[in-house]
Tab-separated table of C-alpha atoms in Angstrom:
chain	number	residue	atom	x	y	z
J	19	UNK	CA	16.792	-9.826	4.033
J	20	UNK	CA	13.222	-8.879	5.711
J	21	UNK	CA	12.635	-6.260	2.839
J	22	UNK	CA	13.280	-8.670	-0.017
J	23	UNK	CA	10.786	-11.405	1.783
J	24	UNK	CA	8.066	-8.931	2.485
J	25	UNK	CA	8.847	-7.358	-0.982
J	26	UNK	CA	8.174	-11.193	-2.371
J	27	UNK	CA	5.236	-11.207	-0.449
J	28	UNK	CA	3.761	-8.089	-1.950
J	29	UNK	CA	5.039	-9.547	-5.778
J	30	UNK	CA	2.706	-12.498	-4.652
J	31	UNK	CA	-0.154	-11.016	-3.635
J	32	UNK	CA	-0.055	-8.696	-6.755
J	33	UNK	CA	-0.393	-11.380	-9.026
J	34	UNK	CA	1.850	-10.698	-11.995
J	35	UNK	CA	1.048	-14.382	-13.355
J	36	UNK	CA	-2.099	-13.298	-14.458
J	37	UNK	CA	-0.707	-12.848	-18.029
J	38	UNK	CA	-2.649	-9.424	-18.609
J	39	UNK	CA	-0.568	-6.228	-17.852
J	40	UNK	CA	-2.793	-4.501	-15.129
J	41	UNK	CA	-1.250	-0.099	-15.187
J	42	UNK	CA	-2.691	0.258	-12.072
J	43	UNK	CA	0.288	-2.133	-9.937
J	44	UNK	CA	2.385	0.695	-11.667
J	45	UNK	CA	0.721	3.264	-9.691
J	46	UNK	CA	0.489	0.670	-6.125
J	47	UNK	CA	4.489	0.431	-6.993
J	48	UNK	CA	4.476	4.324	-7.682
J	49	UNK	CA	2.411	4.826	-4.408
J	50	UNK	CA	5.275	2.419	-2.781
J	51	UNK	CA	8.055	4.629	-3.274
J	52	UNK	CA	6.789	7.502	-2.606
J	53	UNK	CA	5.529	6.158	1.150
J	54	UNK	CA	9.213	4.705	1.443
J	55	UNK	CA	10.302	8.359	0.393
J	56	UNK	CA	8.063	9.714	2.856
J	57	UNK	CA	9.448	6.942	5.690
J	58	UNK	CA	12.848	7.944	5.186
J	59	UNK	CA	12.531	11.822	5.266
J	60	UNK	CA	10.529	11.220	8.485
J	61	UNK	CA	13.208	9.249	9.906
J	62	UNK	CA	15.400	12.325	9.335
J	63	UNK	CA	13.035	14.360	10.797
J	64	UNK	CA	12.313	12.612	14.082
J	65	UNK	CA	15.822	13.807	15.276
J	66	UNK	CA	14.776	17.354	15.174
J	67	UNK	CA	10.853	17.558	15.132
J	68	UNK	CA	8.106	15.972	17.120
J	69	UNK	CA	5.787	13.429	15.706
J	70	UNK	CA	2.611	15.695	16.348
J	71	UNK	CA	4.686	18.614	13.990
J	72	UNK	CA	5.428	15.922	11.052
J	73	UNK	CA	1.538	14.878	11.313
J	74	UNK	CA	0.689	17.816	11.220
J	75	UNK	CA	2.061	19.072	7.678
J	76	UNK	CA	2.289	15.561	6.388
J	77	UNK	CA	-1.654	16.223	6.565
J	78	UNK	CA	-1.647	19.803	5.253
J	79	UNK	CA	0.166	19.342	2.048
J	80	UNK	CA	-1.816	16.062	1.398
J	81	UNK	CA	-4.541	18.086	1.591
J	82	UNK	CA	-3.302	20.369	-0.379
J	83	UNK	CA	-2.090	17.880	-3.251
J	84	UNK	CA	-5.660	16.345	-3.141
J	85	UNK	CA	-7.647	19.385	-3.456
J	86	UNK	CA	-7.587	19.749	-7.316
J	87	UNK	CA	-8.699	16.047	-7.616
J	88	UNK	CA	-10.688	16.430	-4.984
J	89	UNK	CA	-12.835	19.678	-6.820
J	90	UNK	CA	-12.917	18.042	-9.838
J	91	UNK	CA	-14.518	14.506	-8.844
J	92	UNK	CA	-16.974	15.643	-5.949
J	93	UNK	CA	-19.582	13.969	-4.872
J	94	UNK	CA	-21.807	15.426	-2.024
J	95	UNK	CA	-21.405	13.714	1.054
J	96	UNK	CA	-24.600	11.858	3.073
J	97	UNK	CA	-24.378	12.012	7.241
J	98	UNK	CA	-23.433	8.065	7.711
J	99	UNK	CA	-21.231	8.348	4.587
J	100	UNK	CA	-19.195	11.836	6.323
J	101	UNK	CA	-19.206	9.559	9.956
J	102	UNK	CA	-17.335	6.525	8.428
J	103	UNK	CA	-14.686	9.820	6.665
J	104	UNK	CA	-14.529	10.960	9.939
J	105	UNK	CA	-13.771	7.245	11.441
J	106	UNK	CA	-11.036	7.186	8.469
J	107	UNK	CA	-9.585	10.491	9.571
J	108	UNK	CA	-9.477	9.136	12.916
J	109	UNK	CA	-7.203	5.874	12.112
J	110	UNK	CA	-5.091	7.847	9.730
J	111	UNK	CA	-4.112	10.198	12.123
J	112	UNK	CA	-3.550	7.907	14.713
J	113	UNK	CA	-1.508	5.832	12.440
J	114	UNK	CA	0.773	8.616	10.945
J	115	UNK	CA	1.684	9.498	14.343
J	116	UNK	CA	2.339	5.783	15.761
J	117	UNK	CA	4.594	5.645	12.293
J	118	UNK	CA	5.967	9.415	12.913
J	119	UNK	CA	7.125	7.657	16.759
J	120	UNK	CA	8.200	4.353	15.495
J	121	UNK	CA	10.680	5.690	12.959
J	122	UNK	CA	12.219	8.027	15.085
J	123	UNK	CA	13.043	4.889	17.614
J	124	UNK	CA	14.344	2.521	15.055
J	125	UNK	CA	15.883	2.376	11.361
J	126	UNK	CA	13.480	2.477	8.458
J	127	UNK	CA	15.267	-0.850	7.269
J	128	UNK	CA	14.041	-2.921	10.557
J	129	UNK	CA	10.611	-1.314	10.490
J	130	UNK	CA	9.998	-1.518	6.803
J	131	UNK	CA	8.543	-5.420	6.670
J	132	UNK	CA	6.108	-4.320	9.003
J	133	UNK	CA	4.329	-1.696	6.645
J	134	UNK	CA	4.204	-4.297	4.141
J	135	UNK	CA	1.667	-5.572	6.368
J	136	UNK	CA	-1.162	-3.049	5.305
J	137	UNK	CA	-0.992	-4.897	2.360
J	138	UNK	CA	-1.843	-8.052	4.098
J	139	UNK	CA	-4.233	-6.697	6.142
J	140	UNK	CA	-6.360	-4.904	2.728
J	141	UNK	CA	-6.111	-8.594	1.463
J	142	UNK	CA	-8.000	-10.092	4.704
J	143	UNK	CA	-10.054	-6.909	5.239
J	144	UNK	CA	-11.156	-7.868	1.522
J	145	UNK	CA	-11.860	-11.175	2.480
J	146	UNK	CA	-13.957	-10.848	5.332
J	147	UNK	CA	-15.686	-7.757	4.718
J	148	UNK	CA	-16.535	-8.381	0.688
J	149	UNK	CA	-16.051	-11.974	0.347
J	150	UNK	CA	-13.010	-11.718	-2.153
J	151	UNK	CA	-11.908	-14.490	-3.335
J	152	UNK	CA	-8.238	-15.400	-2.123
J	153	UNK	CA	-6.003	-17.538	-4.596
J	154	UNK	CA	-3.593	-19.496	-2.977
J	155	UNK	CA	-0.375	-17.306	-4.210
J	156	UNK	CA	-2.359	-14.164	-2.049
J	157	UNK	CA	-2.445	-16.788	1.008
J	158	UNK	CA	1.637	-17.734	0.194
J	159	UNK	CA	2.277	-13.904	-0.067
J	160	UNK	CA	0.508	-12.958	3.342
J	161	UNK	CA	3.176	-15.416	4.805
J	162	UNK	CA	5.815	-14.064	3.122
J	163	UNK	CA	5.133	-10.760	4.980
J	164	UNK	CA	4.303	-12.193	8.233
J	165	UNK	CA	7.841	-14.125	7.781
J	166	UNK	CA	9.187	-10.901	7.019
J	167	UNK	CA	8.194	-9.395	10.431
J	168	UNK	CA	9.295	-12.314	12.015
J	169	UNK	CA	13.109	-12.086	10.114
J	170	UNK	CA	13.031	-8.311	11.306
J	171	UNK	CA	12.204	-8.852	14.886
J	172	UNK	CA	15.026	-11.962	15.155
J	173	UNK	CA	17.553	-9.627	13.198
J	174	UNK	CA	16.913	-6.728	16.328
J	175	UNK	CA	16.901	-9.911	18.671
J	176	UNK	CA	20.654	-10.962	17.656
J	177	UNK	CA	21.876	-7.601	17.301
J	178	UNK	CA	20.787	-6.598	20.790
């Protein structure tokens, strides 16, 4: 039930009302099922590998798959510009281990509502850094996901 609200939430904050077929929610959706791919195969893997080991080559081949992009769209770095990839680095690393731990303590399906929450948090991120402009159907989706979490973490509740 949490992964149809948050998945609501996400519907809402995509905005398919718009009226104008936009290819690139294809590739967010794309981009979706792959990470839920990737969530599942590292729930598998928790039971025989450490989190530091999955991190490790999730990183590699990633790498690896965005060399050839990488080559063909480069763009020389500045200093401040190579500190904030650095910063980036930092969080992503930290956060693909905290997710490498988490799913190897609980089922993808009770932890899944809570990665639709990236989503919410590019929205607000958006908002306060850039001054986007949020609709109201964004504001109804972020709540969506936030019930989501909430539905998830009462589900574990009554089950315990």
């Amino acid at each position: 039930m949490s992964i149809l609200i948050g998945f609501s939430g996400v519907y809402m904050i995509l905005n398919p009302q718009e009226g104008v077929f936009n290819w690139v929610v294809l590739v967010a959706l794309g981009g979706a099922f792959l990470g839920a791919l990737a969530k599942v195969t590292v729930r598998n893997l928790r039971s025989t590998e450490p989190a530091q080991r999955i991190v490790f080559y999730f990183s590699f081949f990633s790498t690896l798959i965005a060399f050839v992009p990488a080559v063909i769209g480069w763009q020389p770095l500045t200093w401040p510009l190579f500190g904030l990839l650095v910063v980036v680095a930092a969080c992503s690393t930290l956060a693909q281990l905290l997710l490498s731990k988490a799913y190897g303590m609980a089922p993808a399906g009770q932890l899944g509502p809570f990665t639709y929450g990236s989503v919410a948090f590019a929205v607000l991120l958006g908002w306060l850094i850039w001054d986007e402009v949020l609709a109201t159907y964004t504001w109804i989706g972020i709540g969506l996901i936030c019930g989501a979490g909430l539905v998830a973490m009462l589900g574990k509740a009554r089950a315990a």
